[in-house]
Coordinates of C-alpha atoms in Angstrom, one line a residue:
Chain F
X440 CA 0.0 0.0 0.0
X441 CA 2.8 2.4 0.9
X442 CA 4.5 1.6 -2.4
X443 CA 1.3 2.4 -4.2
X444 CA 0.9 5.7 -2.4
X445 CA 4.6 6.6 -3.1
X446 CA 4.1 5.7 -6.7
X447 CA 1.1 7.9 -7.1
X448 CA 2.8 10.8 -5.4
X449 CA 5.8 10.3 -7.6
X450 CA 3.7 10.3 -10.7
X451 CA 1.9 13.5 -9.5
X452 CA 5.2 15.2 -8.8
X453 CA 6.7 14.1 -12.1
X454 CA 3.7 15.2 -14.0
X455 CA 4.5 18.8 -13.1
X456 CA 1.0 19.6 -12.0
X457 CA 0.9 23.2 -11.0
X458 CA -1.4 23.6 -8.0
X459 CA -0.7 27.3 -7.7
X460 CA -1.8 28.8 -10.9
X461 CA -1.5 32.4 -11.5
X462 CA -3.8 35.1 -12.9
X463 CA -2.3 38.1 -14.4
X464 CA -4.1 41.0 -16.1
X465 CA -2.4 44.0 -17.6
X466 CA -4.8 46.9 -18.5
X467 CA -4.6 50.2 -20.4
X468 CA -7.7 52.1 -21.2
X469 CA -7.7 55.5 -22.9
X470 CA -11.1 57.0 -23.7
X471 CA -14.0 59.2 -22.4
X472 CA -15.6 56.6 -20.2
X473 CA -13.4 53.8 -19.1
X474 CA -14.8 50.8 -17.2
X475 CA -13.1 47.7 -16.2
X476 CA -14.4 44.8 -14.1
X477 CA -11.9 42.2 -13.2
X478 CA -12.5 39.0 -11.3
X479 CA -9.7 36.7 -10.3
X480 CA -10.3 33.3 -8.6
X481 CA -8.1 30.6 -7.2
X482 CA -4.7 31.9 -8.1
X483 CA -1.5 31.3 -6.3
X484 CA -0.9 34.8 -7.6
X485 CA -3.5 37.3 -8.6
X486 CA -2.1 40.4 -10.3
X487 CA -3.7 43.4 -11.9
X488 CA -1.2 45.9 -13.2
X489 CA -0.1 47.5 -16.5
X490 CA 2.9 47.0 -18.6
X491 CA 6.3 47.6 -17.0
X492 CA 8.3 50.5 -18.2
X493 CA 8.3 54.2 -17.5
X494 CA 9.1 55.9 -14.3
X495 CA 6.2 54.6 -12.1
X496 CA 7.3 51.0 -11.8
X497 CA 7.0 49.3 -8.4
X498 CA 8.2 46.0 -7.1
X499 CA 5.8 43.4 -5.8
X500 CA 6.1 41.0 -3.0
X501 CA 8.3 38.6 -5.0
X502 CA 10.6 41.2 -6.5
X503 CA 8.8 41.5 -9.9
X504 CA 8.6 44.9 -11.5
X505 CA 5.3 46.3 -12.7
X506 CA 3.9 49.5 -14.1
X507 CA 0.4 50.6 -13.2
X508 CA -2.8 49.6 -14.9
X509 CA -3.9 52.8 -16.5
X510 CA -7.2 54.4 -17.0
X511 CA -7.0 57.8 -18.8
X512 CA -10.4 59.4 -19.4
X513 CA -9.2 62.8 -20.5
X514 CA -12.4 64.8 -20.0
X515 CA -14.4 61.8 -18.7
X516 CA -14.8 59.2 -16.0
X517 CA -12.9 56.1 -14.9
X518 CA -14.4 53.2 -13.1
X519 CA -12.4 50.3 -11.8
X520 CA -13.8 47.2 -10.1
X521 CA -11.6 44.3 -8.9
X522 CA -12.6 41.2 -7.0
X523 CA -9.7 39.0 -5.8
X524 CA -11.7 37.4 -3.0
X525 CA -12.9 34.1 -4.3
X526 CA -11.2 30.7 -3.9
X527 CA -7.8 30.0 -2.5
X528 CA -5.1 32.5 -3.2
X529 CA -1.7 33.2 -1.8
X530 CA -1.1 36.8 -2.9
X531 CA -3.3 39.5 -4.4
X532 CA -1.8 42.6 -6.0
X533 CA -3.3 45.6 -7.7
X534 CA -1.5 48.6 -9.0
X535 CA -3.6 51.3 -10.8
X536 CA -3.5 54.8 -12.0
X537 CA -6.6 56.8 -12.9
X538 CA -6.8 60.1 -14.5
X539 CA -10.0 61.9 -15.5
X540 CA -11.5 65.3 -15.6
X541 CA -14.9 64.2 -14.2
X542 CA -14.3 61.6 -11.5
X543 CA -12.4 58.4 -10.7
X544 CA -13.9 55.4 -9.0
X545 CA -11.9 52.6 -7.5
X546 CA -13.4 49.6 -5.8
X547 CA -11.4 46.5 -4.8
X548 CA -12.0 43.4 -2.6
X549 CA -9.0 41.3 -1.7
X550 CA -9.1 38.2 0.4
X551 CA -6.7 35.3 0.9
X552 CA -4.5 33.3 3.2
X553 CA -1.4 35.3 2.3
X554 CA -0.8 39.0 1.6
X555 CA -3.0 41.6 -0.1
X556 CA -1.7 44.8 -1.5
X557 CA -3.0 47.6 -3.7
X558 CA -1.6 50.9 -4.7
X559 CA -3.9 53.4 -6.4
X560 CA -3.3 56.9 -7.7
X561 CA -6.2 59.1 -8.7
X562 CA -6.1 62.6 -10.2
X563 CA -9.3 64.5 -11.2
X564 CA -9.3 67.8 -12.9
X565 CA -12.8 69.0 -12.0
X566 CA -14.7 66.5 -9.8
X567 CA -14.2 63.9 -7.2
X568 CA -12.2 60.7 -6.5
X569 CA -13.7 57.7 -4.7
X570 CA -12.1 54.6 -3.2
X571 CA -13.9 51.8 -1.4
X572 CA -11.6 48.8 -0.6
X573 CA -11.7 45.7 1.6
X574 CA -8.7 43.5 2.5
X575 CA -9.2 40.3 4.4
X576 CA -6.4 37.9 5.3
X577 CA -5.4 35.3 7.7
X578 CA -1.7 35.7 7.3
X579 CA 0.8 37.9 5.6
X580 CA 0.3 41.6 5.1
X581 CA -2.6 43.8 4.1
X582 CA -1.2 46.9 2.5
X583 CA -3.1 49.8 1.0
X584 CA -1.5 52.9 -0.5
X585 CA -3.7 55.5 -2.0
X586 CA -3.0 59.0 -3.4
X587 CA -5.9 61.2 -4.4
X588 CA -5.7 64.6 -6.0
X589 CA -8.5 66.8 -7.3
X590 CA -8.2 70.4 -8.4
X591 CA -11.7 71.4 -7.8
X592 CA -13.8 69.0 -5.7
X593 CA -13.6 66.2 -3.0
X594 CA -11.6 63.1 -2.2
X595 CA -13.3 60.1 -0.5
X596 CA -11.5 57.1 0.8
X597 CA -12.9 54.1 2.7
X598 CA -10.8 51.1 3.7
X599 CA -11.5 48.0 5.8
X600 CA -8.6 45.8 6.7
X601 CA -9.0 42.5 8.6
X602 CA -6.0 40.3 9.4
X603 CA -6.8 38.1 12.3
X604 CA -5.5 34.6 11.5
X605 CA -3.0 32.5 13.4
X606 CA -0.1 33.7 11.1
X607 CA -1.5 37.1 10.5
X608 CA 0.8 40.1 10.4
X609 CA 0.2 43.8 9.8
X610 CA -2.4 46.0 8.3
X611 CA -0.9 49.0 6.7
X612 CA -2.6 52.0 5.1
X613 CA -1.1 55.1 3.7
X614 CA -3.4 57.8 2.5
X615 CA -2.4 61.0 0.8
X616 CA -5.2 63.4 -0.2
X617 CA -5.1 66.8 -1.8
X618 CA -8.3 68.7 -2.7
X619 CA -9.7 72.1 -3.3
X620 CA -12.7 71.2 -1.1
X621 CA -13.1 68.3 1.2
X622 CA -11.1 65.2 2.0
X623 CA -12.8 62.3 3.8
X624 CA -11.1 59.2 5.1
X625 CA -12.4 56.1 6.9
X626 CA -10.1 53.4 7.9
X627 CA -11.0 50.3 9.9
X628 CA -8.2 47.9 10.8
X629 CA -8.4 44.7 12.8
X630 CA -5.4 42.5 13.4
X631 CA -1.9 42.7 14.9
X632 CA 0.2 45.8 14.3
X633 CA -2.1 48.2 12.5
X634 CA -0.6 51.2 10.9
X635 CA -2.0 54.3 9.3
X636 CA 1.2 55.9 8.2
X637 CA 4.2 55.4 6.0
X638 CA 5.0 51.7 5.8
X639 CA 8.4 52.1 4.2
X640 CA 9.7 49.0 6.0
X641 CA 7.9 46.9 3.5
X642 CA 9.7 46.3 0.2
X643 CA 8.7 48.7 -2.6
X644 CA 6.7 51.2 -0.5
X645 CA 7.4 54.8 -0.5
X646 CA 9.0 56.5 2.4
X647 CA 8.1 59.9 3.9
X648 CA 5.3 61.5 5.8
X649 CA 2.4 60.1 7.7
X650 CA -1.0 60.0 6.1
X651 CA -1.8 63.4 4.7
X652 CA -4.8 65.5 4.0
X653 CA -4.7 68.9 2.4
X654 CA -7.7 71.1 1.5
X655 CA -7.1 74.6 0.1
X656 CA -10.7 75.8 0.5
X657 CA -12.5 73.1 2.5
X658 CA -12.2 70.7 5.3
X659 CA -10.5 67.4 6.2
X660 CA -12.2 64.5 8.0
X661 CA -10.7 61.3 9.1
X662 CA -11.9 58.4 11.2
X663 CA -9.7 55.4 12.0
X664 CA -10.6 52.4 14.1
X665 CA -7.7 50.1 15.0
X666 CA -8.2 46.9 16.9
X667 CA -5.3 44.7 18.0
X668 CA -2.0 45.0 19.7
X669 CA 0.5 47.6 18.3
X670 CA -1.6 50.3 16.7
X671 CA 0.0 53.3 15.1
X672 CA -1.6 56.3 13.5
X673 CA 0.4 59.2 12.0
X674 CA -1.7 62.1 10.7
X675 CA -1.0 65.4 9.0
X676 CA -4.0 67.6 8.2
X677 CA -4.0 71.0 6.6
X678 CA -7.3 72.7 5.8
X679 CA -9.1 76.0 5.4
X680 CA -12.1 75.0 7.4
X681 CA -12.2 72.4 10.1
X682 CA -9.8 69.5 10.5
X683 CA -11.7 66.7 12.2
X684 CA -9.9 63.5 13.3
X685 CA -11.4 60.6 15.4
X686 CA -8.9 57.9 16.3
X687 CA -9.9 54.8 18.3
X688 CA -7.2 52.3 19.2
X689 CA -8.1 49.2 21.1
X690 CA -5.3 46.9 22.4
X691 CA -1.9 47.2 23.9
X692 CA 0.8 49.6 22.7
X693 CA -1.1 52.3 21.0
X694 CA 0.6 55.3 19.4
X695 CA -1.1 58.3 17.8
X696 CA 0.6 61.4 16.4
X697 CA -1.5 64.2 14.9
X698 CA -0.7 67.5 13.3
X699 CA -3.6 69.8 12.4
X700 CA -3.4 73.2 10.8
X701 CA -6.6 75.2 9.9
X702 CA -6.1 78.6 8.3
X703 CA -9.8 79.7 8.4
X704 CA -11.4 77.7 11.3
X705 CA -10.6 75.2 14.0
X706 CA -9.3 71.7 14.7
X707 CA -10.9 68.8 16.4
X708 CA -9.0 65.7 17.6
X709 CA -10.7 62.9 19.5
X710 CA -8.4 60.1 20.5
X711 CA -9.5 57.0 22.5
X712 CA -6.8 54.5 23.4
X713 CA -7.1 51.3 25.4
X714 CA -5.8 49.1 27.1
X715 CA -2.1 49.8 28.1
X716 CA 1.0 51.3 26.7
X717 CA -0.7 54.3 25.2
X718 CA 1.0 57.3 23.6
X719 CA -0.6 60.3 22.0
X720 CA 0.9 63.5 20.7
X721 CA -0.9 66.5 19.3
X722 CA -0.1 69.7 17.6
X723 CA -3.0 72.0 16.6
X724 CA -2.8 75.4 15.0
X725 CA -6.1 77.1 14.1
X726 CA -7.7 80.4 13.2
X727 CA -10.7 79.3 15.3
X728 CA -11.1 76.9 18.1
X729 CA -8.7 74.0 18.8
X730 CA -10.2 71.1 20.6
X731 CA -8.2 68.0 21.7
X732 CA -9.7 65.2 23.6
X733 CA -7.5 62.3 24.5
X734 CA -9.0 59.4 26.5
X735 CA -6.5 56.7 27.7
X736 CA -7.2 53.8 29.9
Chain W
X1264 CA -0.1 -19.9 -43.2
X1265 CA -3.8 -19.4 -43.8
X1266 CA -4.0 -17.0 -41.0
X1267 CA -1.1 -15.0 -42.5
X1268 CA -3.0 -14.7 -45.8
X1269 CA -6.1 -13.7 -44.0
X1270 CA -4.2 -10.8 -42.3
X1271 CA -2.7 -9.7 -45.5
X1272 CA -6.0 -9.7 -47.3
X1273 CA -7.7 -7.6 -44.6
X1274 CA -4.8 -5.3 -43.8
X1275 CA -6.3 -2.4 -45.7
X1276 CA -9.4 -2.6 -43.6
X1277 CA -7.4 -2.9 -40.3
X1278 CA -5.2 0.1 -41.2
X1279 CA -7.1 2.2 -43.7
X1280 CA -5.0 4.7 -45.7
X1281 CA -6.5 7.9 -46.8
X1282 CA -5.7 9.4 -50.1
X1283 CA -4.6 13.0 -50.2
X1284 CA -7.2 15.4 -51.3
X1285 CA -6.0 18.6 -52.9
X1286 CA -8.3 21.3 -54.1
X1287 CA -6.9 24.2 -56.0
X1288 CA -9.1 27.2 -56.3
X1289 CA -8.7 30.4 -58.3
X1290 CA -11.9 32.2 -59.1
X1291 CA -12.2 35.7 -60.5
X1292 CA -15.1 37.8 -61.7
X1293 CA -18.8 37.4 -61.4
X1294 CA -21.3 38.9 -59.0
X1295 CA -21.2 35.9 -56.7
X1296 CA -18.3 33.5 -56.5
X1297 CA -19.2 30.5 -54.4
X1298 CA -17.4 27.3 -53.6
X1299 CA -18.4 24.4 -51.5
X1300 CA -15.9 21.7 -50.7
X1301 CA -16.1 18.6 -48.5
X1302 CA -12.9 16.5 -48.1
X1303 CA -12.3 13.3 -46.2
X1304 CA -8.7 12.2 -46.0
X1305 CA -5.5 14.2 -46.0
X1306 CA -7.0 17.5 -47.0
X1307 CA -5.4 20.6 -48.6
X1308 CA -7.1 23.6 -50.1
X1309 CA -4.8 26.1 -51.7
X1310 CA -4.1 28.0 -54.9
X1311 CA -3.1 26.8 -58.3
X1312 CA 0.0 28.7 -58.8
X1313 CA 2.9 29.0 -56.5
X1314 CA 2.2 32.7 -56.1
X1315 CA 0.0 33.3 -54.4
X1316 CA 0.2 30.0 -52.5
X1317 CA -3.3 30.4 -51.2
X1318 CA -6.6 29.7 -52.8
X1319 CA -8.1 32.9 -54.1
X1320 CA -11.5 34.3 -54.7
X1321 CA -11.6 37.7 -56.4
X1322 CA -14.5 39.6 -57.6
X1323 CA -14.6 43.3 -58.5
X1324 CA -18.4 43.5 -58.6
X1325 CA -19.8 41.1 -56.1
X1326 CA -19.4 38.7 -53.2
X1327 CA -17.2 35.7 -52.4
X1328 CA -18.4 32.7 -50.5
X1329 CA -16.5 29.6 -49.4
X1330 CA -18.0 26.8 -47.4
X1331 CA -15.8 23.8 -46.7
X1332 CA -15.5 20.9 -44.3
X1333 CA -12.4 18.9 -43.8
X1334 CA -12.2 15.6 -41.9
X1335 CA -9.1 13.6 -41.4
X1336 CA -8.7 11.0 -38.7
X1337 CA -4.9 10.6 -39.2
X1338 CA -3.3 13.8 -40.4
X1339 CA -3.6 17.2 -41.8
X1340 CA -6.4 19.6 -42.5
X1341 CA -5.2 22.8 -44.2
X1342 CA -6.7 25.7 -46.0
X1343 CA -5.1 28.9 -47.2
X1344 CA -7.6 31.4 -48.7
X1345 CA -7.6 34.9 -50.0
X1346 CA -10.9 36.5 -50.6
X1347 CA -11.0 39.9 -52.2
X1348 CA -14.3 41.4 -53.2
X1349 CA -16.0 44.7 -53.7
X1350 CA -19.3 43.7 -52.0
X1351 CA -18.2 41.3 -49.2
X1352 CA -16.6 38.0 -48.3
X1353 CA -18.0 35.0 -46.5
X1354 CA -16.1 31.9 -45.2
X1355 CA -17.3 29.0 -43.2
X1356 CA -14.6 26.5 -42.5
X1357 CA -14.9 23.3 -40.4
X1358 CA -12.0 21.0 -39.7
X1359 CA -12.2 17.9 -37.5
X1360 CA -9.9 15.1 -36.5
X1361 CA -6.3 16.0 -37.2
X1362 CA -4.0 18.9 -37.1
X1363 CA -5.7 22.0 -38.4
X1364 CA -4.5 25.1 -40.1
X1365 CA -6.5 28.0 -41.4
X1366 CA -5.0 31.0 -43.1
X1367 CA -7.7 33.4 -44.0
X1368 CA -7.4 36.9 -45.5
X1369 CA -10.6 38.8 -46.3
X1370 CA -10.5 42.2 -48.0
X1371 CA -13.5 44.1 -49.2
X1372 CA -13.9 47.6 -50.4
X1373 CA -17.5 48.4 -49.4
X1374 CA -19.1 45.2 -48.0
X1375 CA -19.0 42.9 -45.0
X1376 CA -16.3 40.4 -44.1
X1377 CA -17.9 37.5 -42.3
X1378 CA -16.1 34.3 -41.2
X1379 CA -16.8 31.2 -39.1
X1380 CA -14.2 28.6 -38.2
X1381 CA -14.7 25.4 -36.3
X1382 CA -11.7 23.2 -35.4
X1383 CA -12.2 20.1 -33.2
X1384 CA -10.3 17.0 -32.2
X1385 CA -6.9 18.3 -32.9
X1386 CA -4.6 21.3 -32.5
X1387 CA -5.7 24.4 -34.3
X1388 CA -3.8 27.2 -35.9
X1389 CA -5.5 30.2 -37.4
X1390 CA -4.0 33.1 -39.2
X1391 CA -6.6 35.8 -39.7
X1392 CA -6.6 39.1 -41.4
X1393 CA -9.8 41.0 -42.2
X1394 CA -9.9 44.4 -43.7
X1395 CA -13.1 46.3 -44.7
X1396 CA -14.4 49.7 -45.4
X1397 CA -17.5 48.6 -43.4
X1398 CA -17.7 45.8 -40.9
X1399 CA -15.7 42.7 -40.0
X1400 CA -17.5 40.2 -38.0
X1401 CA -16.9 36.7 -36.6
X1402 CA -19.9 36.5 -34.3
X1403 CA -21.3 33.4 -32.7
X1404 CA -23.1 31.1 -35.2
X1405 CA -26.3 31.8 -33.4
X1406 CA -25.4 35.5 -33.6
X1407 CA -24.7 35.6 -29.9
X1408 CA -23.1 38.6 -28.2
X1409 CA -21.6 36.6 -25.4
X1410 CA -19.5 33.5 -25.4
X1411 CA -21.7 30.5 -26.2
X1412 CA -21.0 26.9 -27.1
X1413 CA -21.1 27.9 -30.7
X1414 CA -18.8 30.9 -31.2
X1415 CA -17.5 32.2 -34.5
X1416 CA -14.1 30.7 -33.8
X1417 CA -13.9 27.4 -31.9
X1418 CA -10.7 25.4 -31.2
X1419 CA -10.2 22.5 -28.8
X1420 CA -6.5 21.5 -29.2
X1421 CA -3.3 23.4 -28.7
X1422 CA -4.7 26.6 -30.1
X1423 CA -3.3 29.6 -31.8
X1424 CA -5.3 32.6 -33.2
X1425 CA -2.8 35.0 -34.6
X1426 CA -2.2 37.2 -37.5
X1427 CA 0.3 37.6 -40.3
X1428 CA 1.3 34.4 -42.0
X1429 CA 4.5 33.0 -40.5
X1430 CA 7.5 33.4 -42.7
X1431 CA 10.1 30.8 -43.5
X1432 CA 9.8 27.2 -44.4
X1433 CA 9.4 25.9 -40.9
X1434 CA 6.0 27.1 -39.8
X1435 CA 6.3 25.9 -36.3
X1436 CA 4.1 27.3 -33.5
X1437 CA 7.0 29.3 -32.2
X1438 CA 6.6 31.5 -35.3
X1439 CA 3.2 32.5 -34.2
X1440 CA 4.3 35.7 -32.6
X1441 CA 2.2 37.8 -30.3
X1442 CA 3.6 40.7 -32.2
X1443 CA 1.6 39.5 -35.2
X1444 CA -1.9 39.5 -33.9
X1445 CA -5.0 38.5 -35.8
X1446 CA -6.3 41.6 -37.5
X1447 CA -9.7 43.2 -38.0
X1448 CA -9.5 46.7 -39.6
X1449 CA -12.5 48.7 -40.5
X1450 CA -12.3 52.1 -42.1
X1451 CA -15.7 53.5 -41.3
X1452 CA -17.5 50.5 -39.6
X1453 CA -16.9 48.2 -36.7
X1454 CA -15.4 44.9 -35.7
X1455 CA -16.8 42.0 -33.9
X1456 CA -15.2 38.7 -32.9
X1457 CA -16.1 35.8 -30.7
X1458 CA -13.6 33.0 -29.8
X1459 CA -13.7 29.9 -27.7
X1460 CA -10.4 28.0 -27.1
X1461 CA -10.6 24.8 -25.1
X1462 CA -7.2 23.2 -25.1
X1463 CA -4.0 22.5 -23.2
X1464 CA -2.5 25.8 -24.4
X1465 CA -4.5 28.7 -25.7
X1466 CA -3.0 31.7 -27.4
X1467 CA -4.8 34.6 -28.9
X1468 CA -3.4 37.8 -30.3
X1469 CA -6.0 40.3 -31.6
X1470 CA -5.7 43.8 -33.1
X1471 CA -9.0 45.5 -33.8
X1472 CA -9.1 49.0 -35.3
X1473 CA -12.2 50.8 -36.4
X1474 CA -14.1 54.0 -36.7
X1475 CA -17.4 52.9 -35.0
X1476 CA -16.2 50.5 -32.3
X1477 CA -14.8 47.1 -31.5
X1478 CA -16.2 44.1 -29.7
X1479 CA -14.4 40.9 -28.7
X1480 CA -15.6 38.1 -26.5
X1481 CA -13.0 35.5 -25.7
X1482 CA -13.2 32.3 -23.7
X1483 CA -10.1 30.3 -23.0
X1484 CA -10.3 27.1 -20.9
X1485 CA -7.7 24.6 -19.6
X1486 CA -4.0 24.8 -19.4
X1487 CA -2.0 27.9 -20.1
X1488 CA -3.9 30.8 -21.5
X1489 CA -2.3 33.8 -23.1
X1490 CA -4.2 36.7 -24.5
X1491 CA -3.2 40.0 -25.9
X1492 CA -5.8 42.4 -27.3
X1493 CA -5.5 45.8 -28.8
X1494 CA -8.7 47.8 -29.5
X1495 CA -8.6 51.2 -31.1
X1496 CA -11.6 53.2 -32.1
X1497 CA -12.0 56.7 -33.4
X1498 CA -15.5 57.4 -32.3
X1499 CA -17.1 54.2 -31.0
X1500 CA -16.9 52.0 -28.0
X1501 CA -14.4 49.3 -27.3
X1502 CA -15.8 46.3 -25.5
X1503 CA -13.9 43.3 -24.3
X1504 CA -15.2 40.3 -22.4
X1505 CA -12.6 37.7 -21.3
X1506 CA -13.2 34.5 -19.4
X1507 CA -10.0 32.4 -18.7
X1508 CA -9.6 29.2 -16.7
X1509 CA -6.2 27.8 -15.9
X1510 CA -2.9 29.7 -15.8
X1511 CA -4.1 33.1 -17.1
X1512 CA -2.4 36.0 -18.7
X1513 CA -4.3 38.9 -20.3
X1514 CA -2.8 42.0 -21.7
X1515 CA -5.3 44.6 -22.8
X1516 CA -5.0 48.0 -24.5
X1517 CA -8.1 50.0 -25.3
X1518 CA -8.1 53.4 -26.9
X1519 CA -11.2 55.2 -28.0
X1520 CA -10.5 58.7 -29.2
X1521 CA -14.0 60.0 -28.6
X1522 CA -15.8 57.0 -27.1
X1523 CA -15.9 54.6 -24.3
X1524 CA -13.9 51.6 -23.2
X1525 CA -15.2 48.6 -21.3
X1526 CA -13.2 45.6 -20.2
X1527 CA -14.6 42.6 -18.2
X1528 CA -12.0 40.1 -17.3
X1529 CA -12.7 36.9 -15.4
X1530 CA -9.7 34.7 -14.5
X1531 CA -10.2 31.4 -12.6

């Protein structure tokens, strides 16, 4: 019986069966209304990028070099949908760049037993940018990097990261928003070692400032919920009207550093940190009222 | 001894040998040029002269039609065809059992290029070039607009759908270069293509360029799937639907100067 099993195993190995297939999609769209819907199932590696070349290449988890998937709408609208959540996958990776005069819309769901990562860059000439993303893992890293720029309207970013498995590691998010009017961010992170700041310790990620919001004529709003041990939030807000930040960190070893400047109104910071090893620093400069509430226990 | 004689007598029935069928076509003129061919054996359809090597249908005032079915249990099914017409070209090519090759070039000044290919029970190679003032279409046989069981192009072996004819004497699969995609060019109309490849290795290179828009629906199943698509439209919409199962690679470039782009990609 053992010989039979060994024989079958040998045959399987020699047959070169690839249990970890890969799905790779490279995308470039140039038009008035660009829409892409991409679903990737059951890949050892699920990748959505563009062709390599140019100056915007980045390196993925395995050292491969990719350029961004590109949507250029000129005077129109871009819509990007990606679902990398179905079946068994070891690594999900999305790298996109959207440029449109009207608005850009990015929605992604990533789920696997390994690492999830996306990097998205949106620029809008006259309207708004939207991001709604979910990353769920039971191991590895969840990493989200997003840059939004609009010359006339709002930026909106929503991210949920959950990494709670036995071999789970960090949730990282880095958000960089620049708008004429409002910037809105929601980040929910559940796992071990959650960060809303520069995650340059990971390969291929940018280094520099903490998450950043800048509004020339409007406001900035940010909510972050971090659950797990080792929560870190670094925040830099500059606005004309109010800067509002609500930071909730639950677990041990929490760190929050916030920097708020309002040239036409006030600043609000509300920080809640539990359970032990809490640290919070705050710098507020406002033309109106500055309110800082820090609750540690 | 008797049994030996018995075997010798019945040997042709035990191991049938097919004669080679060769059809040479050169047709020119007339409002409608139509040919129907059915071959069973080692099957070849090509031109009479060495240059051009391909069979040809040429009409300056009408339409070309070719309908053929090739069936060879043991070997080769091959067709090389040029269709040039003022009003339009139509080709329906079915190949089964064997190793299949289709080299098809359709050129029309003011009509419609329409083609259907069906390759089963063997590896399939297709070189395709379609050029029209109006429309180039390879829709599903039931005129579907989504991948069906009966698409315009069907292949079930080691499958290649590419473009310009390979050069050189050795036309090995390695010469089917992604840089030479299958071509659909329309000056003032649109392009439409549906493909289903079900084999161990599937390879499609497609270049669609038109004024009014391009549409491609591509299904690749099993094994290693490679797809490269270029869609360029001046004023219409580019639409691409891709469904891949196996190891999947898809490279997509869509450019619509004053229209929209839509890409739906499913990779399993």
